[in-house]
Amino acid sequence: MVSSLKTAQNKKIKQTYSQNPMIKGEFPSYENNLGELSILNLNRVLGASLFIAILVSMVSYFLVVAQENSIITVHKDTNELNMENIELQNKVEQAKSYYNINYKVSKVNFLKKPDKIMEVNAIASVPEKKKAIERLEVKPVSGF
């Protein structure tokens, strides 16, 4: 495959090699033809498209992660608001029950003055106490 960018110039200009080269060895010379150039151009296009695809995937991954983090923060805030709402709802129900009971008590009006006063005579005799029951002694049985 051709790796030089000057493929068109290589056909016209013949290179002369110095007598004392720095790198010694046999290197195959490629004859530039249309097939090799088309493969080179195809490789460049595919490499560039692969590079662009990698960059686009990195940017999209970054955006997805950022969006996921924002969704997580919104979820946490929603859970905190729900818990606070539950606590406030319990307080409202407790206050409603207190005010309902207070309203019912005020409607019944337990603190009425009596219409008549009853007089009770003092008891002349002291009631008798009942005699204490005698206790039986229980003797323990051997074996228990």
PDB file of C-alpha atoms in Angstrom, residues 13-141:
ATOM      1  CA  ILE A  13      10.805  12.086 -10.821  1.00  0.00           C
ATOM      2  CA  LYS A  14      13.196   9.210 -10.405  1.00  0.00           C
ATOM      3  CA  GLN A  15      14.921   9.293  -7.100  1.00  0.00           C
ATOM      4  CA  THR A  16      18.608   8.653  -6.936  1.00  0.00           C
ATOM      5  CA  TYR A  17      19.922   7.008  -3.856  1.00  0.00           C
ATOM      6  CA  SER A  18      23.197   8.016  -2.307  1.00  0.00           C
ATOM      7  CA  GLN A  19      26.041   5.578  -2.235  1.00  0.00           C
ATOM      8  CA  ASN A  20      26.234   5.547   1.562  1.00  0.00           C
ATOM      9  CA  PRO A  21      22.627   5.324   2.832  1.00  0.00           C
ATOM     10  CA  MET A  22      21.872   5.679   6.551  1.00  0.00           C
ATOM     11  CA  ILE A  23      19.514   2.684   6.560  1.00  0.00           C
ATOM     12  CA  LYS A  24      20.665  -0.411   4.783  1.00  0.00           C
ATOM     13  CA  GLY A  25      18.381  -3.093   3.466  1.00  0.00           C
ATOM     14  CA  GLU A  26      16.190  -4.043   0.589  1.00  0.00           C
ATOM     15  CA  PHE A  27      12.924  -2.180   0.383  1.00  0.00           C
ATOM     16  CA  PRO A  28      10.373  -3.099  -2.258  1.00  0.00           C
ATOM     17  CA  SER A  29       9.441  -0.293  -4.580  1.00  0.00           C
ATOM     18  CA  TYR A  30       5.729   0.141  -5.223  1.00  0.00           C
ATOM     19  CA  GLU A  31       4.410   1.065  -8.568  1.00  0.00           C
ATOM     20  CA  ASN A  32       1.660   3.569  -8.024  1.00  0.00           C
ATOM     21  CA  ASN A  33      -1.543   2.613  -9.672  1.00  0.00           C
ATOM     22  CA  LEU A  34      -5.160   3.645  -9.455  1.00  0.00           C
ATOM     23  CA  GLY A  35      -6.188   0.687  -7.252  1.00  0.00           C
ATOM     24  CA  GLU A  36      -3.676   1.521  -4.517  1.00  0.00           C
ATOM     25  CA  LEU A  37      -4.672   5.185  -4.559  1.00  0.00           C
ATOM     26  CA  SER A  38      -8.359   4.353  -4.278  1.00  0.00           C
ATOM     27  CA  ILE A  39      -7.657   2.012  -1.342  1.00  0.00           C
ATOM     28  CA  LEU A  40      -5.565   4.750   0.328  1.00  0.00           C
ATOM     29  CA  ASN A  41      -8.351   7.292  -0.109  1.00  0.00           C
ATOM     30  CA  LEU A  42     -10.944   4.813   1.161  1.00  0.00           C
ATOM     31  CA  ASN A  43      -8.795   4.108   4.244  1.00  0.00           C
ATOM     32  CA  ARG A  44      -8.476   7.831   4.948  1.00  0.00           C
ATOM     33  CA  VAL A  45     -12.239   8.375   4.630  1.00  0.00           C
ATOM     34  CA  LEU A  46     -13.032   5.392   6.861  1.00  0.00           C
ATOM     35  CA  GLY A  47     -10.441   6.474   9.448  1.00  0.00           C
ATOM     36  CA  ALA A  48     -11.816  10.024   9.516  1.00  0.00           C
ATOM     37  CA  SER A  49     -15.396   8.750   9.819  1.00  0.00           C
ATOM     38  CA  LEU A  50     -14.341   6.419  12.660  1.00  0.00           C
ATOM     39  CA  PHE A  51     -12.661   9.310  14.479  1.00  0.00           C
ATOM     40  CA  ILE A  52     -15.764  11.486  14.045  1.00  0.00           C
ATOM     41  CA  ALA A  53     -18.007   8.646  15.273  1.00  0.00           C
ATOM     42  CA  ILE A  54     -15.836   8.217  18.390  1.00  0.00           C
ATOM     43  CA  LEU A  55     -16.002  11.955  19.130  1.00  0.00           C
ATOM     44  CA  VAL A  56     -19.780  12.034  18.664  1.00  0.00           C
ATOM     45  CA  SER A  57     -20.242   9.011  20.934  1.00  0.00           C
ATOM     46  CA  MET A  58     -18.064  10.609  23.640  1.00  0.00           C
ATOM     47  CA  VAL A  59     -20.052  13.852  23.524  1.00  0.00           C
ATOM     48  CA  SER A  60     -23.400  12.012  23.572  1.00  0.00           C
ATOM     49  CA  TYR A  61     -22.245   9.858  26.508  1.00  0.00           C
ATOM     50  CA  PHE A  62     -21.265  13.003  28.416  1.00  0.00           C
ATOM     51  CA  LEU A  63     -24.689  14.530  27.735  1.00  0.00           C
ATOM     52  CA  VAL A  64     -26.523  11.364  28.826  1.00  0.00           C
ATOM     53  CA  VAL A  65     -24.550  11.188  32.079  1.00  0.00           C
ATOM     54  CA  ALA A  66     -25.238  14.870  32.782  1.00  0.00           C
ATOM     55  CA  GLN A  67     -28.957  14.373  32.132  1.00  0.00           C
ATOM     56  CA  GLU A  68     -29.023  11.274  34.361  1.00  0.00           C
ATOM     57  CA  ASN A  69     -27.385  13.225  37.198  1.00  0.00           C
ATOM     58  CA  SER A  70     -29.986  15.977  36.876  1.00  0.00           C
ATOM     59  CA  ILE A  71     -32.773  13.363  36.936  1.00  0.00           C
ATOM     60  CA  ILE A  72     -31.278  11.823  40.095  1.00  0.00           C
ATOM     61  CA  THR A  73     -31.206  15.214  41.855  1.00  0.00           C
ATOM     62  CA  VAL A  74     -34.828  15.892  40.844  1.00  0.00           C
ATOM     63  CA  HIS A  75     -35.800  12.429  42.156  1.00  0.00           C
ATOM     64  CA  LYS A  76     -34.105  13.105  45.515  1.00  0.00           C
ATOM     65  CA  ASP A  77     -35.803  16.500  45.818  1.00  0.00           C
ATOM     66  CA  THR A  78     -39.174  14.928  44.996  1.00  0.00           C
ATOM     67  CA  ASN A  79     -38.708  12.262  47.680  1.00  0.00           C
ATOM     68  CA  GLU A  80     -37.796  14.926  50.261  1.00  0.00           C
ATOM     69  CA  LEU A  81     -40.900  16.946  49.355  1.00  0.00           C
ATOM     70  CA  ASN A  82     -43.079  13.831  49.615  1.00  0.00           C
ATOM     71  CA  MET A  83     -41.731  13.045  53.099  1.00  0.00           C
ATOM     72  CA  GLU A  84     -42.270  16.645  54.194  1.00  0.00           C
ATOM     73  CA  ASN A  85     -45.793  16.525  52.750  1.00  0.00           C
ATOM     74  CA  ILE A  86     -46.559  13.350  54.729  1.00  0.00           C
ATOM     75  CA  GLU A  87     -45.350  14.977  57.960  1.00  0.00           C
ATOM     76  CA  LEU A  88     -47.404  18.118  57.311  1.00  0.00           C
ATOM     77  CA  GLN A  89     -50.461  16.023  56.456  1.00  0.00           C
ATOM     78  CA  ASN A  90     -50.130  14.189  59.800  1.00  0.00           C
ATOM     79  CA  LYS A  91     -49.889  17.513  61.639  1.00  0.00           C
ATOM     80  CA  VAL A  92     -52.982  18.828  59.813  1.00  0.00           C
ATOM     81  CA  GLU A  93     -54.959  15.687  60.693  1.00  0.00           C
ATOM     82  CA  GLN A  94     -53.895  15.955  64.329  1.00  0.00           C
ATOM     83  CA  ALA A  95     -54.940  19.623  64.439  1.00  0.00           C
ATOM     84  CA  LYS A  96     -58.263  18.818  62.744  1.00  0.00           C
ATOM     85  CA  SER A  97     -59.028  16.068  65.259  1.00  0.00           C
ATOM     86  CA  TYR A  98     -58.147  18.399  68.173  1.00  0.00           C
ATOM     87  CA  TYR A  99     -60.392  21.168  66.841  1.00  0.00           C
ATOM     88  CA  ASN A 100     -63.205  18.690  66.081  1.00  0.00           C
ATOM     89  CA  ILE A 101     -63.084  17.327  69.631  1.00  0.00           C
ATOM     90  CA  ASN A 102     -62.930  20.839  71.065  1.00  0.00           C
ATOM     91  CA  TYR A 103     -65.924  21.878  68.914  1.00  0.00           C
ATOM     92  CA  LYS A 104     -67.981  18.823  70.008  1.00  0.00           C
ATOM     93  CA  VAL A 105     -67.137  19.421  73.685  1.00  0.00           C
ATOM     94  CA  SER A 106     -68.165  23.056  73.406  1.00  0.00           C
ATOM     95  CA  LYS A 107     -71.460  21.991  71.801  1.00  0.00           C
ATOM     96  CA  VAL A 108     -72.281  19.489  74.576  1.00  0.00           C
ATOM     97  CA  ASN A 109     -71.561  22.064  77.307  1.00  0.00           C
ATOM     98  CA  PHE A 110     -70.708  19.798  80.234  1.00  0.00           C
ATOM     99  CA  LEU A 111     -70.343  22.706  82.622  1.00  0.00           C
ATOM    100  CA  LYS A 112     -74.055  23.350  83.258  1.00  0.00           C
ATOM    101  CA  LYS A 113     -75.268  24.444  86.625  1.00  0.00           C
ATOM    102  CA  PRO A 114     -77.670  21.954  88.223  1.00  0.00           C
ATOM    103  CA  ASP A 115     -81.342  22.810  88.503  1.00  0.00           C
ATOM    104  CA  LYS A 116     -81.816  21.293  91.983  1.00  0.00           C
ATOM    105  CA  ILE A 117     -79.450  20.601  94.826  1.00  0.00           C
ATOM    106  CA  MET A 118     -79.857  17.331  96.708  1.00  0.00           C
ATOM    107  CA  GLU A 119     -79.013  17.123 100.381  1.00  0.00           C
ATOM    108  CA  VAL A 120     -77.784  13.867 101.879  1.00  0.00           C
ATOM    109  CA  ASN A 121     -77.894  13.134 105.586  1.00  0.00           C
ATOM    110  CA  ALA A 122     -74.740  11.918 107.320  1.00  0.00           C
ATOM    111  CA  ILE A 123     -74.404   8.197 107.966  1.00  0.00           C
ATOM    112  CA  ALA A 124     -74.895   7.428 111.641  1.00  0.00           C
ATOM    113  CA  SER A 125     -73.075   4.063 111.800  1.00  0.00           C
ATOM    114  CA  VAL A 126     -69.699   2.963 110.489  1.00  0.00           C
ATOM    115  CA  PRO A 127     -69.848  -0.049 108.197  1.00  0.00           C
ATOM    116  CA  GLU A 128     -68.389  -3.236 109.637  1.00  0.00           C
ATOM    117  CA  LYS A 129     -65.266  -4.756 108.237  1.00  0.00           C
ATOM    118  CA  LYS A 130     -65.427  -8.329 107.146  1.00  0.00           C
ATOM    119  CA  LYS A 131     -63.373 -10.827 109.061  1.00  0.00           C
ATOM    120  CA  ALA A 132     -60.158 -11.931 107.466  1.00  0.00           C
ATOM    121  CA  ILE A 133     -60.180 -15.419 105.986  1.00  0.00           C
ATOM    122  CA  GLU A 134     -58.030 -17.928 107.828  1.00  0.00           C
ATOM    123  CA  ARG A 135     -55.131 -19.161 105.847  1.00  0.00           C
ATOM    124  CA  LEU A 136     -54.405 -22.849 105.491  1.00  0.00           C
ATOM    125  CA  GLU A 137     -50.904 -24.097 105.822  1.00  0.00           C
ATOM    126  CA  VAL A 138     -49.808 -26.271 102.946  1.00  0.00           C
ATOM    127  CA  LYS A 139     -47.092 -28.782 103.719  1.00  0.00           C
ATOM    128  CA  PRO A 140     -44.728 -29.631 100.887  1.00  0.00           C
ATOM    129  CA  VAL A 141     -44.803 -33.174  99.564  1.00  0.00           C
TER     130      VAL A 141
END
